[in-house]
């Protein structure tokens, strides 16, 4: 069954891990406290604050305690949906101010553009919020790349190491799982996507293999029509 769509991870795949850990996370850590204090009454922010209280089991946490919890989650790289949403809001402010530019590898930019012209549907699946995904690609060093993508998925579709997440995504895209090629730098994610029936290709930017999965070091080496 030929591939009709390509679903890609971001961190370590289209974009450098260092961009997330050395640029985005420090920016969120530095700006999140003030952002929450000044926007806590806004409905979108208030909803996420309540989600933090619920997930942490501290229903009565005041704003300063919520901030403390969030900073702890950032330090431990916790994949909490509420944290990802709030980080996305903080990053949006940074992108709008021109303080942040999304990193996307040049080979990924070139391949995505080529695949788009060839008629493949392009989708993103990352543990970062959909808002954060759109910011990385919309305010990238290569310009606004959002027109390349037909959809975005985050942990609201399920965690990335769970088979059901990929089944849900294939259904949302409207294709059989086997018609979707998933790209990632994490073996467990590739395993889950494969078990869901997707085609997979590992991206190991520094070389090496990702389990028993086909693995490349650059998007320029990926030929979707061969799957």
Short mmCIF file of C-alpha atoms in Angstrom, two decimals:
data_model
loop_
_atom_site.label_atom_id
_atom_site.label_comp_id
_atom_site.label_asym_id
_atom_site.label_seq_id
_atom_site.Cartn_x
_atom_site.Cartn_y
_atom_site.Cartn_z
CA UNK A 1 0.00 0.00 0.00
CA UNK A 2 1.73 3.23 -1.14
CA UNK A 3 2.42 6.04 1.29
CA UNK A 4 0.05 8.99 0.93
CA UNK A 5 0.97 11.03 3.99
CA UNK A 6 4.04 11.75 6.09
CA UNK A 7 3.77 12.30 9.84
CA UNK A 8 6.85 13.83 11.43
CA UNK A 9 8.17 14.38 14.92
CA UNK A 10 9.88 17.71 15.60
CA UNK A 11 12.51 17.53 18.35
CA UNK A 12 15.57 15.67 17.05
CA UNK A 13 13.87 15.04 13.70
CA UNK A 14 12.98 18.25 11.86
CA UNK A 15 14.63 20.42 14.50
CA UNK A 16 17.65 20.26 16.78
CA UNK A 17 17.12 18.94 20.29
CA UNK A 18 19.39 21.76 21.42
CA UNK A 19 16.89 24.35 20.17
CA UNK A 20 14.29 23.00 22.57
CA UNK A 21 16.60 22.51 25.55
CA UNK A 22 18.96 25.45 25.05
CA UNK A 23 16.55 28.05 23.69
CA UNK A 24 12.86 27.27 24.23
CA UNK A 25 12.97 25.74 27.70
CA UNK A 26 15.19 28.48 29.17
CA UNK A 27 12.98 31.14 27.59
CA UNK A 28 9.86 29.56 29.12
CA UNK A 29 11.57 29.15 32.48
CA UNK A 30 12.57 32.82 32.50
CA UNK A 31 9.28 34.28 31.27
CA UNK A 32 6.58 31.89 32.49
CA UNK A 33 6.29 33.23 36.07
CA UNK A 34 5.61 36.81 34.99
CA UNK A 35 3.32 35.64 32.20
CA UNK A 36 1.13 33.62 34.55
CA UNK A 37 0.97 36.39 37.14
CA UNK A 38 -0.15 38.93 34.54
CA UNK A 39 -2.52 36.68 32.54
CA UNK A 40 -3.96 34.40 35.26
CA UNK A 41 -7.45 35.86 34.92
CA UNK A 42 -7.68 35.20 31.17
CA UNK A 43 -9.93 32.19 30.47
CA UNK A 44 -7.37 30.22 28.42
CA UNK A 45 -4.67 30.66 31.06
CA UNK A 46 -7.04 30.09 33.98
CA UNK A 47 -8.15 26.78 32.45
CA UNK A 48 -4.56 25.55 32.26
CA UNK A 49 -3.85 26.70 35.82
CA UNK A 50 -6.78 24.58 36.97
CA UNK A 51 -5.40 21.66 34.95
CA UNK A 52 -2.04 22.04 36.73
CA UNK A 53 -3.79 21.95 40.11
CA UNK A 54 -5.69 18.84 39.07
CA UNK A 55 -2.70 16.96 37.65
CA UNK A 56 -0.47 17.83 40.60
CA UNK A 57 -3.12 16.83 43.13
CA UNK A 58 -2.93 20.28 44.73
CA UNK A 59 -6.42 21.65 44.21
CA UNK A 60 -5.83 24.61 46.53
CA UNK A 61 -2.45 25.68 45.13
CA UNK A 62 -2.16 29.45 44.83
CA UNK A 63 -0.60 31.11 41.80
CA UNK A 64 2.91 31.12 43.26
CA UNK A 65 2.65 27.39 44.05
CA UNK A 66 1.35 26.69 40.55
CA UNK A 67 4.37 28.52 39.14
CA UNK A 68 6.66 26.46 41.38
CA UNK A 69 5.05 23.23 40.14
CA UNK A 70 5.41 24.30 36.51
CA UNK A 71 9.08 25.20 36.92
CA UNK A 72 9.67 21.78 38.47
CA UNK A 73 7.96 20.15 35.50
CA UNK A 74 10.13 22.14 33.08
CA UNK A 75 13.26 21.02 34.95
CA UNK A 76 12.22 17.36 34.72
CA UNK A 77 10.96 17.67 31.09
CA UNK A 78 7.55 16.40 32.14
CA UNK A 79 5.16 15.86 29.24
CA UNK A 80 2.20 17.54 30.93
CA UNK A 81 -0.39 18.88 28.50
CA UNK A 82 -1.13 21.89 30.72
CA UNK A 83 2.57 22.79 30.87
CA UNK A 84 2.91 22.44 27.10
CA UNK A 85 -0.08 24.73 26.57
CA UNK A 86 1.27 27.42 28.90
CA UNK A 87 4.75 27.17 27.41
CA UNK A 88 3.17 27.65 24.00
CA UNK A 89 1.53 30.87 25.15
CA UNK A 90 4.83 32.17 26.52
CA UNK A 91 6.68 31.20 23.35
CA UNK A 92 4.00 32.88 21.21
CA UNK A 93 4.78 36.10 23.03
CA UNK A 94 8.49 35.59 22.34
CA UNK A 95 7.97 34.83 18.66
CA UNK A 96 5.73 37.87 18.22
CA UNK A 97 8.39 40.03 19.86
CA UNK A 98 11.04 38.64 17.50
CA UNK A 99 12.97 37.17 20.42
CA UNK A 100 12.56 33.61 19.11
CA UNK A 101 13.02 32.00 15.68
CA UNK A 102 12.14 28.35 15.13
CA UNK A 103 14.98 26.04 14.15
CA UNK A 104 14.27 23.63 11.28
CA UNK A 105 17.10 21.73 9.57
CA UNK A 106 17.63 22.92 5.96
CA UNK A 107 17.38 19.34 4.67
CA UNK A 108 13.99 19.00 6.39
CA UNK A 109 12.76 22.26 4.86
CA UNK A 110 13.84 21.16 1.37
CA UNK A 111 12.33 17.67 1.70
CA UNK A 112 9.04 18.88 3.14
CA UNK A 113 8.65 21.36 0.30
CA UNK A 114 9.43 18.68 -2.28
CA UNK A 115 7.04 16.16 -0.73
CA UNK A 116 4.32 18.78 -0.71
CA UNK A 117 4.76 19.38 -4.45
CA UNK A 118 4.67 15.60 -5.01
CA UNK A 119 1.23 15.46 -3.42
CA UNK A 120 1.97 13.91 -0.04
CA UNK A 121 -0.09 15.09 2.89
CA UNK A 122 2.21 16.43 5.62
CA UNK A 123 1.40 16.24 9.33
CA UNK A 124 3.18 16.88 12.61
CA UNK A 125 3.04 14.83 15.81
CA UNK A 126 5.00 16.19 18.74
CA UNK A 127 4.78 16.17 22.53
CA UNK A 128 4.85 19.97 22.31
CA UNK A 129 1.45 21.62 22.02
CA UNK A 130 -0.09 22.24 18.61
CA UNK A 131 0.33 25.95 19.26
CA UNK A 132 4.06 25.47 19.91
CA UNK A 133 4.38 23.34 16.77
CA UNK A 134 2.78 26.05 14.63
CA UNK A 135 5.11 28.65 16.15
CA UNK A 136 8.26 26.67 15.36
CA UNK A 137 7.24 26.24 11.74
CA UNK A 138 5.41 29.55 11.37
CA UNK A 139 8.27 31.67 12.72
CA UNK A 140 11.16 29.53 11.52
CA UNK A 141 14.55 30.68 10.36
CA UNK A 142 13.40 29.59 6.87
CA UNK A 143 10.22 31.68 7.05
CA UNK A 144 6.60 30.62 7.48
CA UNK A 145 6.35 26.90 6.72
CA UNK A 146 2.85 26.30 8.07
CA UNK A 147 1.30 26.18 4.59
CA UNK A 148 3.15 22.89 4.03
CA UNK A 149 1.16 21.05 6.69
CA UNK A 150 -2.37 19.71 6.60
CA UNK A 151 -2.64 19.03 10.32
CA UNK A 152 -0.96 18.90 13.72
CA UNK A 153 -1.20 16.41 16.58
CA UNK A 154 0.02 16.58 20.16
CA UNK A 155 -0.49 14.61 23.38
CA UNK A 156 -4.23 15.30 23.27
CA UNK A 157 -4.20 12.47 20.70
CA UNK A 158 -2.35 10.25 23.17
CA UNK A 159 1.23 9.77 24.26
CA UNK A 160 3.84 9.12 21.60
CA UNK A 161 4.87 5.68 22.84
CA UNK A 162 1.33 4.29 22.77
CA UNK A 163 0.07 2.31 19.78
CA UNK A 164 -3.45 3.71 20.08
CA UNK A 165 -2.17 7.26 19.51
CA UNK A 166 -1.04 6.39 16.00
CA UNK A 167 -4.27 4.54 15.26
CA UNK A 168 -6.23 7.63 16.27
CA UNK A 169 -4.03 9.88 14.13
CA UNK A 170 -4.41 7.69 11.04
CA UNK A 171 -8.18 7.75 11.54
CA UNK A 172 -8.14 11.54 11.94
CA UNK A 173 -6.11 11.92 8.75
CA UNK A 174 -8.57 9.66 6.96
CA UNK A 175 -6.07 7.06 5.76
CA UNK A 176 -5.18 3.48 6.50
CA UNK A 177 -2.24 3.36 8.92
CA UNK A 178 -0.12 1.65 6.25
CA UNK A 179 -0.55 4.71 4.03
CA UNK A 180 1.22 6.91 6.60
CA UNK A 181 5.02 7.18 6.98
CA UNK A 182 6.11 8.25 10.46
CA UNK A 183 9.48 9.93 11.07
CA UNK A 184 11.11 10.09 14.52
CA UNK A 185 14.41 9.89 16.36
CA UNK A 186 12.98 7.76 19.21
CA UNK A 187 12.92 3.95 18.98
CA UNK A 188 9.88 3.55 21.25
CA UNK A 189 7.85 5.96 19.10
CA UNK A 190 8.84 4.13 15.94
CA UNK A 191 7.92 0.83 17.62
CA UNK A 192 4.46 2.12 18.55
CA UNK A 193 3.78 3.54 15.09
CA UNK A 194 4.92 0.29 13.46
CA UNK A 195 2.66 -1.75 15.74
CA UNK A 196 -0.22 0.55 14.74
CA UNK A 197 0.45 -0.40 11.11
CA UNK A 198 2.30 2.70 9.92
CA UNK A 199 5.41 2.72 7.80
CA UNK A 200 8.33 4.16 9.76
CA UNK A 201 11.74 5.71 9.21
CA UNK A 202 14.15 6.66 11.96
CA UNK A 203 16.12 9.91 11.76
CA UNK A 204 19.48 9.70 13.55
CA UNK A 205 21.14 13.04 12.91
CA UNK A 206 24.46 11.92 14.35
CA UNK A 207 24.43 8.53 12.65
CA UNK A 208 23.74 5.06 13.96
CA UNK A 209 20.61 2.94 13.96
CA UNK A 210 17.29 3.20 15.76
CA UNK A 211 16.48 -0.38 16.68
CA UNK A 212 15.68 -2.48 13.64
CA UNK A 213 13.94 0.36 11.85
CA UNK A 214 15.19 1.87 8.58
CA UNK A 215 17.32 4.82 9.69
CA UNK A 216 18.78 7.84 7.90
CA UNK A 217 20.87 10.83 8.98
CA UNK A 218 19.08 13.38 6.79
CA UNK A 219 15.66 14.01 5.28
CA UNK A 220 17.39 14.13 1.89
CA UNK A 221 17.84 10.35 2.12
CA UNK A 222 14.14 9.60 2.67
CA UNK A 223 12.20 8.43 -0.40
CA UNK A 224 8.54 8.05 0.61
CA UNK A 225 7.57 6.32 -2.64
CA UNK A 226 9.82 3.37 -1.74
CA UNK A 227 7.73 2.43 1.28
#
